[in-house]
mmCIF file of C-alpha atoms in Angstrom:
data_model
loop_
_atom_site.group_PDB
_atom_site.id
_atom_site.type_symbol
_atom_site.label_atom_id
_atom_site.label_comp_id
_atom_site.label_asym_id
_atom_site.label_seq_id
_atom_site.Cartn_x
_atom_site.Cartn_y
_atom_site.Cartn_z
ATOM 1 C CA MET B 20 47.053 22.087 -47.598
ATOM 2 C CA THR B 21 49.786 21.565 -45.015
ATOM 3 C CA ALA B 22 49.245 22.085 -41.293
ATOM 4 C CA ILE B 23 51.596 25.068 -41.200
ATOM 5 C CA LEU B 24 49.722 26.676 -44.086
ATOM 6 C CA ILE B 25 46.457 26.272 -42.164
ATOM 7 C CA VAL B 26 48.041 27.845 -39.074
ATOM 8 C CA ALA B 27 49.313 30.740 -41.191
ATOM 9 C CA ALA B 28 45.878 31.292 -42.739
ATOM 10 C CA VAL B 29 44.218 31.215 -39.303
ATOM 11 C CA THR B 30 46.809 33.676 -37.940
ATOM 12 C CA LEU B 31 46.101 36.088 -40.779
ATOM 13 C CA ALA B 32 42.352 35.744 -40.265
ATOM 14 C CA VAL B 33 42.717 36.363 -36.529
ATOM 15 C CA TRP B 34 44.713 39.543 -37.141
ATOM 16 C CA VAL B 35 42.142 40.805 -39.642
ATOM 17 C CA ALA B 36 39.356 40.095 -37.140
ATOM 18 C CA MET B 37 41.203 41.713 -34.194
ATOM 19 C CA THR B 38 41.955 44.819 -36.244
ATOM 20 C CA LEU B 39 38.357 45.211 -37.346
ATOM 21 C CA VAL B 40 37.044 44.646 -33.803
ATOM 22 C CA THR B 41 39.470 47.183 -32.329
ATOM 23 C CA LEU B 42 38.708 49.824 -34.959
ATOM 24 C CA TYR B 43 34.984 49.247 -34.417
ATOM 25 C CA SER B 44 35.489 49.614 -30.673
ATOM 26 C CA TYR B 45 37.405 52.870 -31.073
ATOM 27 C CA ARG B 46 34.621 54.296 -33.226
ATOM 28 C CA HIS B 47 31.872 53.319 -30.787
ATOM 29 C CA VAL B 48 33.444 54.255 -27.439
ATOM 30 C CA PHE B 49 32.460 57.862 -26.750
ATOM 31 C CA ARG B 50 35.086 60.581 -26.465
ATOM 32 C CA LEU B 51 34.813 62.773 -23.398
ATOM 33 C CA GLU B 52 35.750 65.884 -25.376
ATOM 34 C CA ARG B 53 32.776 65.364 -27.714
ATOM 35 C CA ILE B 54 30.122 65.191 -25.006
ATOM 36 C CA GLY B 55 28.130 68.319 -25.683
ATOM 37 C CA ASP B 56 27.707 71.489 -23.683
ATOM 38 C CA ALA B 57 24.642 72.174 -21.541
ATOM 39 C CA ARG B 58 21.365 72.057 -23.453
ATOM 40 C CA ASP B 59 17.665 72.544 -22.775
ATOM 41 C CA GLY B 60 16.228 69.668 -20.791
ATOM 42 C CA ASP B 61 19.467 68.764 -19.029
ATOM 43 C CA PRO B 62 18.906 67.940 -15.337
ATOM 44 C CA PRO B 63 20.721 70.188 -12.852
ATOM 45 C CA LEU B 64 24.240 69.109 -11.902
ATOM 46 C CA PRO B 65 24.154 67.459 -8.431
ATOM 47 C CA ARG B 66 26.667 68.092 -5.688
ATOM 48 C CA LEU B 67 29.850 66.155 -6.397
ATOM 49 C CA SER B 68 32.520 64.749 -4.092
ATOM 50 C CA VAL B 69 35.910 64.087 -5.685
ATOM 51 C CA VAL B 70 37.872 61.514 -3.683
ATOM 52 C CA VAL B 71 41.618 61.534 -4.313
ATOM 53 C CA ALA B 72 43.669 58.650 -2.920
ATOM 54 C CA ALA B 73 47.391 59.388 -2.851
ATOM 55 C CA ARG B 74 50.556 57.859 -1.451
ATOM 56 C CA ASN B 75 54.006 59.413 -1.950
ATOM 57 C CA GLU B 76 52.886 61.680 -4.797
ATOM 58 C CA GLU B 77 54.750 64.864 -3.879
ATOM 59 C CA ALA B 78 56.084 65.266 -7.437
ATOM 60 C CA ARG B 79 52.595 65.455 -8.973
ATOM 61 C CA ALA B 80 50.086 66.086 -6.177
ATOM 62 C CA GLU B 81 50.122 69.882 -6.414
ATOM 63 C CA GLN B 82 49.478 69.938 -10.156
ATOM 64 C CA ALA B 83 46.715 67.345 -9.801
ATOM 65 C CA LEU B 84 44.985 69.180 -6.940
ATOM 66 C CA THR B 85 45.340 72.563 -8.629
ATOM 67 C CA SER B 86 43.594 71.178 -11.707
ATOM 68 C CA LEU B 87 40.755 69.799 -9.570
ATOM 69 C CA LEU B 88 40.286 73.108 -7.775
ATOM 70 C CA ALA B 89 40.022 74.841 -11.170
ATOM 71 C CA LEU B 90 37.129 72.718 -12.475
ATOM 72 C CA ASP B 91 34.138 74.551 -13.949
ATOM 73 C CA TYR B 92 31.747 72.301 -11.991
ATOM 74 C CA PRO B 93 29.358 74.486 -9.956
ATOM 75 C CA ASP B 94 29.046 72.583 -6.661
ATOM 76 C CA TYR B 95 31.727 70.196 -5.475
ATOM 77 C CA GLU B 96 34.200 69.264 -2.800
ATOM 78 C CA VAL B 97 37.590 67.555 -3.029
ATOM 79 C CA ILE B 98 38.513 65.012 -0.353
ATOM 80 C CA PHE B 99 42.217 64.237 -0.481
ATOM 81 C CA VAL B 100 43.188 61.078 1.401
ATOM 82 C CA ASP B 101 46.899 60.962 2.229
ATOM 83 C CA ASP B 102 47.569 57.250 2.612
ATOM 84 C CA ARG B 103 50.576 57.074 4.984
ATOM 85 C CA SER B 104 52.850 59.035 2.648
ATOM 86 C CA GLN B 105 56.507 59.219 3.598
ATOM 87 C CA ASP B 106 57.204 62.330 1.559
ATOM 88 C CA ARG B 107 55.632 65.815 1.381
ATOM 89 C CA THR B 108 52.331 64.690 -0.182
ATOM 90 C CA GLY B 109 50.260 65.425 2.928
ATOM 91 C CA GLU B 110 52.038 68.717 3.559
ATOM 92 C CA ILE B 111 51.289 69.906 0.015
ATOM 93 C CA ALA B 112 47.628 68.982 0.356
ATOM 94 C CA ASP B 113 47.345 70.696 3.754
ATOM 95 C CA ARG B 114 48.832 73.902 2.333
ATOM 96 C CA LEU B 115 46.369 73.953 -0.563
ATOM 97 C CA SER B 116 43.502 73.144 1.791
ATOM 98 C CA ALA B 117 44.301 76.208 3.858
ATOM 99 C CA GLN B 118 43.863 78.297 0.704
ATOM 100 C CA ASP B 119 40.611 76.728 -0.544
ATOM 101 C CA ASP B 120 37.853 75.451 1.747
ATOM 102 C CA ARG B 121 36.518 73.123 -0.971
ATOM 103 C CA LEU B 122 39.510 70.886 -0.268
ATOM 104 C CA ARG B 123 39.536 68.633 2.798
ATOM 105 C CA VAL B 124 42.506 66.463 3.714
ATOM 106 C CA LEU B 125 42.315 63.167 5.572
ATOM 107 C CA HIS B 126 45.504 61.561 6.861
ATOM 108 C CA VAL B 127 45.543 57.772 7.154
ATOM 109 C CA GLU B 128 48.048 56.778 9.837
ATOM 110 C CA GLU B 129 47.757 52.993 9.686
ATOM 111 C CA LEU B 130 46.267 50.341 7.430
ATOM 112 C CA PRO B 131 43.640 48.037 8.985
ATOM 113 C CA ALA B 132 43.924 44.305 8.403
ATOM 114 C CA GLY B 133 42.093 42.973 5.361
ATOM 115 C CA TRP B 134 42.663 46.026 3.158
ATOM 116 C CA PHE B 135 44.981 47.193 0.416
ATOM 117 C CA GLY B 136 46.111 50.761 0.960
ATOM 118 C CA LYS B 137 44.436 52.540 -1.946
ATOM 119 C CA ASN B 138 41.156 50.675 -1.477
ATOM 120 C CA HIS B 139 41.019 51.691 2.181
ATOM 121 C CA ALA B 140 41.892 55.301 1.356
ATOM 122 C CA CYS B 141 39.072 55.469 -1.202
ATOM 123 C CA TRP B 142 36.670 53.942 1.327
ATOM 124 C CA ARG B 143 37.664 56.508 3.954
ATOM 125 C CA GLY B 144 37.125 59.294 1.460
ATOM 126 C CA ALA B 145 33.720 57.935 0.443
ATOM 127 C CA LEU B 146 32.605 57.798 4.085
ATOM 128 C CA ALA B 147 33.485 61.471 4.493
ATOM 129 C CA ALA B 148 31.862 62.545 1.216
ATOM 130 C CA GLY B 149 28.625 64.501 1.163
ATOM 131 C CA GLY B 150 27.953 64.608 -2.576
ATOM 132 C CA ASN B 151 25.202 62.916 -4.572
ATOM 133 C CA LEU B 152 27.934 61.839 -6.985
ATOM 134 C CA LEU B 153 31.338 60.360 -6.188
ATOM 135 C CA LEU B 154 34.368 60.657 -8.451
ATOM 136 C CA PHE B 155 37.373 58.521 -7.480
ATOM 137 C CA THR B 156 40.747 59.503 -8.884
ATOM 138 C CA ASP B 157 44.471 59.267 -8.156
ATOM 139 C CA GLY B 158 46.941 61.811 -6.844
ATOM 140 C CA ASP B 159 48.765 62.160 -10.175
ATOM 141 C CA VAL B 160 45.829 62.763 -12.554
ATOM 142 C CA VAL B 161 45.447 66.185 -14.171
ATOM 143 C CA PHE B 162 41.956 67.309 -15.240
ATOM 144 C CA GLY B 163 40.899 69.850 -17.817
ATOM 145 C CA ARG B 164 38.381 72.444 -16.635
ATOM 146 C CA GLU B 165 35.391 70.764 -18.320
ATOM 147 C CA ALA B 166 36.445 67.132 -17.848
ATOM 148 C CA VAL B 167 34.239 66.432 -14.836
ATOM 149 C CA THR B 168 31.238 68.436 -16.007
ATOM 150 C CA ARG B 169 31.182 66.534 -19.304
ATOM 151 C CA GLY B 170 31.423 63.186 -17.519
ATOM 152 C CA VAL B 171 28.540 64.077 -15.204
ATOM 153 C CA ARG B 172 26.397 65.295 -18.094
ATOM 154 C CA HIS B 173 26.976 61.968 -19.838
ATOM 155 C CA LEU B 174 25.989 60.041 -16.703
ATOM 156 C CA LEU B 175 22.809 62.091 -16.234
ATOM 157 C CA ARG B 176 21.705 62.141 -19.867
ATOM 158 C CA ARG B 177 22.126 58.378 -20.233
ATOM 159 C CA ARG B 178 20.662 57.650 -16.772
ATOM 160 C CA LEU B 179 23.794 55.752 -15.804
ATOM 161 C CA ASP B 180 25.024 54.672 -12.392
ATOM 162 C CA HIS B 181 28.707 54.666 -13.329
ATOM 163 C CA VAL B 182 31.019 56.212 -15.905
ATOM 164 C CA ALA B 183 34.672 55.251 -16.284
ATOM 165 C CA VAL B 184 37.020 57.414 -18.341
ATOM 166 C CA LEU B 185 40.238 56.206 -19.941
ATOM 167 C CA PRO B 186 42.764 59.045 -19.527
ATOM 168 C CA ALA B 187 45.372 60.130 -22.020
ATOM 169 C CA LEU B 188 48.594 58.502 -20.841
ATOM 170 C CA LEU B 189 51.904 60.338 -21.036
ATOM 171 C CA MET B 190 54.852 58.056 -21.783
ATOM 172 C CA ARG B 191 58.475 58.956 -22.338
ATOM 173 C CA SER B 192 59.678 56.152 -24.588
ATOM 174 C CA PRO B 193 58.418 54.494 -27.800
ATOM 175 C CA MET B 194 58.771 51.071 -26.123
ATOM 176 C CA LEU B 195 56.399 52.085 -23.319
ATOM 177 C CA GLN B 196 54.010 53.392 -25.948
ATOM 178 C CA ALA B 197 54.252 50.059 -27.801
ATOM 179 C CA CYS B 198 53.403 48.234 -24.566
ATOM 180 C CA MET B 199 50.372 50.474 -24.142
ATOM 181 C CA ILE B 200 49.279 49.610 -27.683
ATOM 182 C CA VAL B 201 49.360 45.917 -26.712
ATOM 183 C CA PHE B 202 47.189 46.680 -23.666
ATOM 184 C CA HIS B 203 44.797 48.660 -25.887
ATOM 185 C CA TRP B 204 44.580 45.757 -28.310
ATOM 186 C CA GLY B 205 43.876 43.284 -25.512
ATOM 187 C CA ALA B 206 41.312 45.486 -23.756
ATOM 188 C CA HIS B 207 39.280 46.363 -26.843
ATOM 189 C CA VAL B 208 39.196 42.770 -28.096
ATOM 190 C CA THR B 209 38.758 40.758 -24.887
ATOM 191 C CA ALA B 210 36.840 43.255 -22.723
ATOM 192 C CA ARG B 211 34.472 44.354 -25.525
ATOM 193 C CA LEU B 212 34.717 47.963 -24.436
ATOM 194 C CA TRP B 213 32.044 49.175 -26.859
ATOM 195 C CA GLN B 214 29.500 46.972 -25.089
ATOM 196 C CA VAL B 215 30.027 48.354 -21.584
ATOM 197 C CA ARG B 216 27.074 50.721 -22.047
ATOM 198 C CA ASP B 217 24.765 47.875 -23.096
ATOM 199 C CA PRO B 218 22.767 46.761 -20.013
ATOM 200 C CA ARG B 219 22.165 43.365 -21.684
ATOM 201 C CA SER B 220 25.902 42.710 -21.987
ATOM 202 C CA THR B 221 28.224 41.447 -19.267
ATOM 203 C CA ALA B 222 31.018 43.700 -20.597
ATOM 204 C CA SER B 223 32.303 46.011 -17.870
ATOM 205 C CA PHE B 224 35.226 48.272 -17.053
ATOM 206 C CA GLY B 225 36.552 50.613 -14.394
ATOM 207 C CA VAL B 226 39.420 53.106 -14.367
ATOM 208 C CA GLY B 227 41.243 54.260 -11.235
ATOM 209 C CA ALA B 228 42.006 57.660 -12.752
ATOM 210 C CA TYR B 229 38.319 58.492 -13.287
ATOM 211 C CA ASN B 230 35.600 56.318 -11.757
ATOM 212 C CA LEU B 231 32.359 58.311 -11.445
ATOM 213 C CA PHE B 232 29.378 56.910 -9.497
ATOM 214 C CA ARG B 233 26.004 57.942 -8.256
ATOM 215 C CA ALA B 234 26.598 57.842 -4.507
ATOM 216 C CA ASP B 235 23.568 55.649 -3.809
ATOM 217 C CA SER B 236 24.623 53.175 -6.525
ATOM 218 C CA TYR B 237 28.156 53.044 -5.135
ATOM 219 C CA ARG B 238 26.804 52.183 -1.695
ATOM 220 C CA ALA B 239 24.347 49.660 -3.143
ATOM 221 C CA ILE B 240 27.155 47.612 -4.719
ATOM 222 C CA GLY B 241 29.139 47.654 -1.457
ATOM 223 C CA GLY B 242 31.708 50.271 -2.462
ATOM 224 C CA HIS B 243 35.389 49.697 -1.846
ATOM 225 C CA ARG B 244 34.653 47.456 1.130
ATOM 226 C CA GLN B 245 33.436 44.879 -1.384
ATOM 227 C CA VAL B 246 36.839 44.971 -3.136
ATOM 228 C CA ALA B 247 39.011 45.572 -0.061
ATOM 229 C CA LEU B 248 41.635 42.996 -1.083
ATOM 230 C CA ARG B 249 41.423 43.343 -4.845
ATOM 231 C CA PRO B 250 44.529 44.922 -6.423
ATOM 232 C CA ASP B 251 42.383 45.572 -9.515
ATOM 233 C CA GLU B 252 39.744 47.374 -7.474
ATOM 234 C CA ASP B 253 38.888 49.933 -10.177
ATOM 235 C CA TYR B 254 38.067 47.250 -12.731
ATOM 236 C CA GLN B 255 36.209 45.175 -10.142
ATOM 237 C CA LEU B 256 33.984 48.092 -9.159
ATOM 238 C CA GLY B 257 32.972 48.478 -12.790
ATOM 239 C CA ARG B 258 32.312 44.749 -12.890
ATOM 240 C CA LEU B 259 30.130 44.954 -9.759
ATOM 241 C CA VAL B 260 28.032 47.695 -11.341
ATOM 242 C CA LYS B 261 27.016 45.382 -14.184
ATOM 243 C CA LEU B 262 26.694 42.250 -12.024
ATOM 244 C CA THR B 263 24.208 43.993 -9.731
ATOM 245 C CA GLY B 264 22.020 45.238 -12.586
ATOM 246 C CA HIS B 265 23.200 48.844 -12.593
ATOM 247 C CA ARG B 266 24.080 50.813 -15.731
ATOM 248 C CA SER B 267 27.607 51.718 -16.769
ATOM 249 C CA ASP B 268 29.570 53.229 -19.638
ATOM 250 C CA LEU B 269 33.186 53.721 -20.677
ATOM 251 C CA VAL B 270 34.446 56.943 -22.253
ATOM 252 C CA ARG B 271 37.916 57.724 -23.535
ATOM 253 C CA ALA B 272 39.652 61.070 -23.008
ATOM 254 C CA GLU B 273 42.004 62.296 -25.702
ATOM 255 C CA SER B 274 43.445 65.223 -23.763
ATOM 256 C CA SER B 275 41.143 66.527 -21.009
ATOM 257 C CA VAL B 276 42.197 63.888 -18.447
ATOM 258 C CA ARG B 277 45.826 62.878 -18.386
ATOM 259 C CA CYS B 278 48.440 61.241 -16.227
ATOM 260 C CA GLU B 279 51.916 59.858 -16.632
ATOM 261 C CA TRP B 280 52.081 56.098 -16.921
ATOM 262 C CA TYR B 281 55.282 54.335 -15.860
ATOM 263 C CA PRO B 282 58.629 56.087 -16.469
ATOM 264 C CA ASP B 283 60.254 53.033 -18.093
ATOM 265 C CA VAL B 284 59.618 49.416 -19.064
ATOM 266 C CA ARG B 285 61.136 48.040 -15.867
ATOM 267 C CA SER B 286 58.709 50.132 -13.812
ATOM 268 C CA LEU B 287 55.847 48.889 -15.973
ATOM 269 C CA ILE B 288 56.722 45.261 -15.261
ATOM 270 C CA ARG B 289 57.078 45.921 -11.535
ATOM 271 C CA GLY B 290 53.973 48.110 -11.388
ATOM 272 C CA THR B 291 51.626 45.654 -13.088
ATOM 273 C CA GLU B 292 52.757 42.658 -11.046
ATOM 274 C CA LYS B 293 50.102 43.479 -8.449
ATOM 275 C CA ASN B 294 47.047 43.304 -10.682
ATOM 276 C CA LEU B 295 47.479 41.381 -13.938
ATOM 277 C CA PHE B 296 46.982 37.954 -12.353
ATOM 278 C CA ALA B 297 44.023 39.391 -10.440
ATOM 279 C CA PHE B 298 42.398 40.453 -13.735
ATOM 280 C CA ARG B 299 42.058 36.757 -14.511
ATOM 281 C CA ASP B 300 40.745 35.979 -11.015
ATOM 282 C CA TYR B 301 44.000 34.150 -10.107
ATOM 283 C CA ARG B 302 43.397 31.432 -12.715
ATOM 284 C CA ILE B 303 46.664 29.962 -13.964
ATOM 285 C CA ALA B 304 45.069 28.464 -17.082
ATOM 286 C CA ALA B 305 43.691 31.869 -18.095
ATOM 287 C CA VAL B 306 47.160 33.435 -17.901
ATOM 288 C CA LEU B 307 48.642 30.582 -19.938
ATOM 289 C CA VAL B 308 46.028 31.113 -22.651
ATOM 290 C CA GLN B 309 46.498 34.896 -22.509
ATOM 291 C CA THR B 310 50.264 34.762 -22.920
ATOM 292 C CA ALA B 311 50.147 32.025 -25.564
ATOM 293 C CA GLY B 312 47.805 34.242 -27.547
ATOM 294 C CA LEU B 313 50.159 37.196 -27.173
ATOM 295 C CA LEU B 314 53.165 35.190 -28.385
ATOM 296 C CA TRP B 315 51.232 33.635 -31.255
ATOM 297 C CA THR B 316 49.714 36.847 -32.595
ATOM 298 C CA GLY B 317 52.401 39.342 -31.585
ATOM 299 C CA ILE B 318 55.659 37.508 -32.286
ATOM 300 C CA ALA B 319 55.073 34.338 -34.324
ATOM 301 C CA PRO B 320 54.052 36.083 -37.591
ATOM 302 C CA VAL B 321 57.366 37.937 -37.826
ATOM 303 C CA VAL B 322 59.517 34.977 -36.793
ATOM 304 C CA LEU B 323 57.757 32.417 -38.980
ATOM 305 C CA ALA B 324 57.559 34.700 -42.024
ATOM 306 C CA VAL B 325 61.371 34.680 -42.058
ATOM 307 C CA ALA B 326 61.930 31.096 -40.875
ATOM 308 C CA LEU B 327 59.585 29.536 -43.465
ATOM 309 C CA LEU B 328 60.678 31.587 -46.448
ATOM 310 C CA ALA B 329 62.851 28.823 -47.895
ATOM 311 C CA VAL B 330 60.597 25.966 -46.750
ATOM 312 C CA ASP B 331 57.007 26.983 -47.464
ATOM 313 C CA ALA B 332 56.719 30.214 -49.412
ATOM 314 C CA ALA B 333 52.920 30.290 -49.259
ATOM 315 C CA ALA B 334 52.837 29.970 -45.460
ATOM 316 C CA ALA B 335 55.648 32.523 -45.162
ATOM 317 C CA ALA B 336 53.635 34.957 -47.280
ATOM 318 C CA LEU B 337 50.550 34.529 -45.078
ATOM 319 C CA PHE B 338 52.573 35.068 -41.911
ATOM 320 C CA ALA B 339 54.201 38.114 -43.514
ATOM 321 C CA ALA B 340 50.749 39.497 -44.360
ATOM 322 C CA ALA B 341 49.677 38.974 -40.738
ATOM 323 C CA ALA B 342 52.821 40.784 -39.558
ATOM 324 C CA MET B 343 52.136 43.697 -41.910
ATOM 325 C CA ILE B 344 48.564 43.992 -40.634
ATOM 326 C CA ALA B 345 49.884 43.904 -37.059
ATOM 327 C CA TRP B 346 52.356 46.691 -37.784
ATOM 328 C CA GLY B 347 49.725 48.737 -39.591
ATOM 329 C CA PHE B 348 47.380 48.215 -36.665
ATOM 330 C CA GLY B 349 50.092 49.342 -34.235
ATOM 331 C CA VAL B 350 50.842 52.491 -36.212
ATOM 332 C CA CYS B 351 47.119 53.372 -36.420
ATOM 333 C CA ILE B 352 46.630 52.974 -32.669
ATOM 334 C CA ALA B 353 49.803 54.992 -32.039
ATOM 335 C CA ARG B 354 48.424 57.876 -34.079
ATOM 336 C CA VAL B 355 45.004 57.747 -32.385
ATOM 337 C CA SER B 356 46.711 57.701 -28.973
ATOM 338 C CA ARG B 357 49.047 60.553 -29.969
ATOM 339 C CA PHE B 358 52.120 58.379 -29.586
ATOM 340 C CA ARG B 359 55.132 58.414 -31.880
ATOM 341 C CA TRP B 360 53.920 56.553 -34.948
ATOM 342 C CA TRP B 361 56.951 54.284 -35.083
ATOM 343 C CA SER B 362 56.178 52.915 -31.629
ATOM 344 C CA GLY B 363 53.666 50.676 -33.416
ATOM 345 C CA LEU B 364 56.514 48.922 -35.178
ATOM 346 C CA ALA B 365 57.789 47.611 -31.827
ATOM 347 C CA LEU B 366 54.647 45.503 -31.370
ATOM 348 C CA PRO B 367 56.484 42.103 -31.429
ATOM 349 C CA VAL B 368 58.942 43.156 -28.702
ATOM 350 C CA ALA B 369 56.167 44.800 -26.676
ATOM 351 C CA SER B 370 54.123 41.579 -26.899
ATOM 352 C CA ALA B 371 57.020 39.687 -25.297
ATOM 353 C CA VAL B 372 57.310 42.330 -22.545
ATOM 354 C CA ILE B 373 53.594 42.148 -21.739
ATOM 355 C CA ALA B 374 53.617 38.340 -21.820
ATOM 356 C CA TRP B 375 56.437 38.360 -19.271
ATOM 357 C CA SER B 376 54.515 40.912 -17.180
ATOM 358 C CA TRP B 377 51.579 38.487 -16.973
ATOM 359 C CA TRP B 378 53.891 35.668 -15.972
ATOM 360 C CA ARG B 379 55.700 37.786 -13.394
ATOM 361 C CA SER B 380 52.406 38.883 -11.859
ATOM 362 C CA MET B 381 51.328 35.248 -11.601
ATOM 363 C CA ILE B 382 54.643 34.099 -10.120
ATOM 364 C CA VAL B 383 54.796 36.912 -7.540
ATOM 365 C CA THR B 384 51.209 36.238 -6.446
ATOM 366 C CA LEU B 385 51.641 32.455 -6.273
ATOM 367 C CA ARG B 386 54.737 32.932 -4.107
ATOM 368 C CA GLY B 387 52.736 35.049 -1.649
ATOM 369 C CA ARG B 388 54.734 38.205 -2.302
ATOM 370 C CA LEU B 389 51.983 40.457 -3.624
ATOM 371 C CA ALA B 390 52.024 43.752 -1.721
ATOM 372 C CA TRP B 391 50.330 47.065 -2.456
ATOM 373 C CA GLY B 392 50.769 49.841 0.042
ATOM 374 C CA GLY B 393 51.140 47.376 2.918
ATOM 375 C CA PRO B 394 52.424 43.924 3.879
ATOM 376 C CA ALA B 395 52.453 41.064 1.366
ATOM 377 C CA VAL B 396 49.203 39.108 1.144
ATOM 378 C CA PRO B 397 49.225 35.341 0.458
ATOM 379 C CA LEU B 398 47.194 33.990 -2.449
ATOM 380 C CA SER B 399 44.979 31.979 -0.098
ATOM 381 C CA GLU B 400 43.821 35.187 1.584
ATOM 382 C CA LEU B 401 43.231 36.919 -1.754
ATOM 383 C CA ARG B 402 41.105 34.011 -2.962
ATOM 384 C CA ALA B 403 39.249 33.789 0.353
ATOM 385 C CA ALA B 404 38.421 37.501 0.162
ATOM 386 C CA ARG B 405 37.074 37.002 -3.363
ATOM 387 C CA VAL B 406 34.839 34.142 -2.212
ATOM 388 C CA ARG B 407 33.556 36.163 0.767
ATOM 389 C CA ALA B 408 32.709 39.087 -1.505
ATOM 390 C CA MET B 409 30.801 36.769 -3.856
ATOM 391 C CA ASP B 410 28.881 35.256 -0.955
ATOM 392 C CA GLU B 411 27.993 38.678 0.454
ATOM 393 C CA ARG B 412 26.767 39.816 -2.956
ATOM 394 C CA GLU B 413 24.608 36.726 -3.414
ATOM 395 C CA ASN B 414 23.106 37.099 0.091
ATOM 396 C CA ALA B 415 22.473 40.821 -0.221
#
């Protein structure tokens, strides 16, 4: 057996394994819409504080806040933190606050040193919150009436400290949808999403659109102060929950929590430059492995199936089989995610886009140009903040 035939066989086996793992994960991650209604024995719903961090969200803030003020949850407040917006975001929130006393608006005028903007806004909101539960969300997320009640019931029934919910993402183009499929594939396989609820597993996750905590558990892990200079603060909070021995779970929402992702591929690349490198804790080798894996599994099967056709028909057939599985996988995920089914066929191109996004994030961060709602922060400071947070956690 030639070396290229072995590589082709391994590639096919990897795609079969990744498909099975992802399908298993989808089946075993709970759906928010299927969490049942109130039943005998349910504990009473505690007071809830919803903390909304927003910056320059005038196009979507009113719809998001209106949906929050229409929740069927019996006892809650909404704390809207306007993080130095330069548009009408704060004005919109103030107007709605005057109409509903459940909504309070905080205006952040300046960003203290040692913070990213959103992290500080969430921290300010948490300090002002009076609820036994804290739900952190963004200024462009739209909630169905029962979306929060169902999440809280899940947290209480399972005796959890944290629940993260993956929202339904609205995307305008099939290429954006294909890029999201690649992210889905990576998250389900590498993050082991179905194991987040297992207290014996290190698997963890957090979602900025819907991060629900018991207030005392949030404070016990250090809250947003512990992740003040993490551009992936939502994921890191979920990670802290598991590292400190608390209980967590991940739920996916098909329709009851939704937000628009990026408007186009260029915005996706620019928008993810702040956090992709951070996901790998600023390790260059990890990004190299990640992108090599993307190129090998996402692009190589198609290219090599054609290139080897006249040279090694058996290897070409194996690569072609891997490509067909990849396309079938993409179409299946597109249908589950309510995307256009043909967006799954763009998986090879989307893999290249996401690989470049990882590289761009790494390059921008290494050059000291990473900025998120404030001045650029050099990599040395980001790494120093990570070390300090680890030391504080170990000494706590």
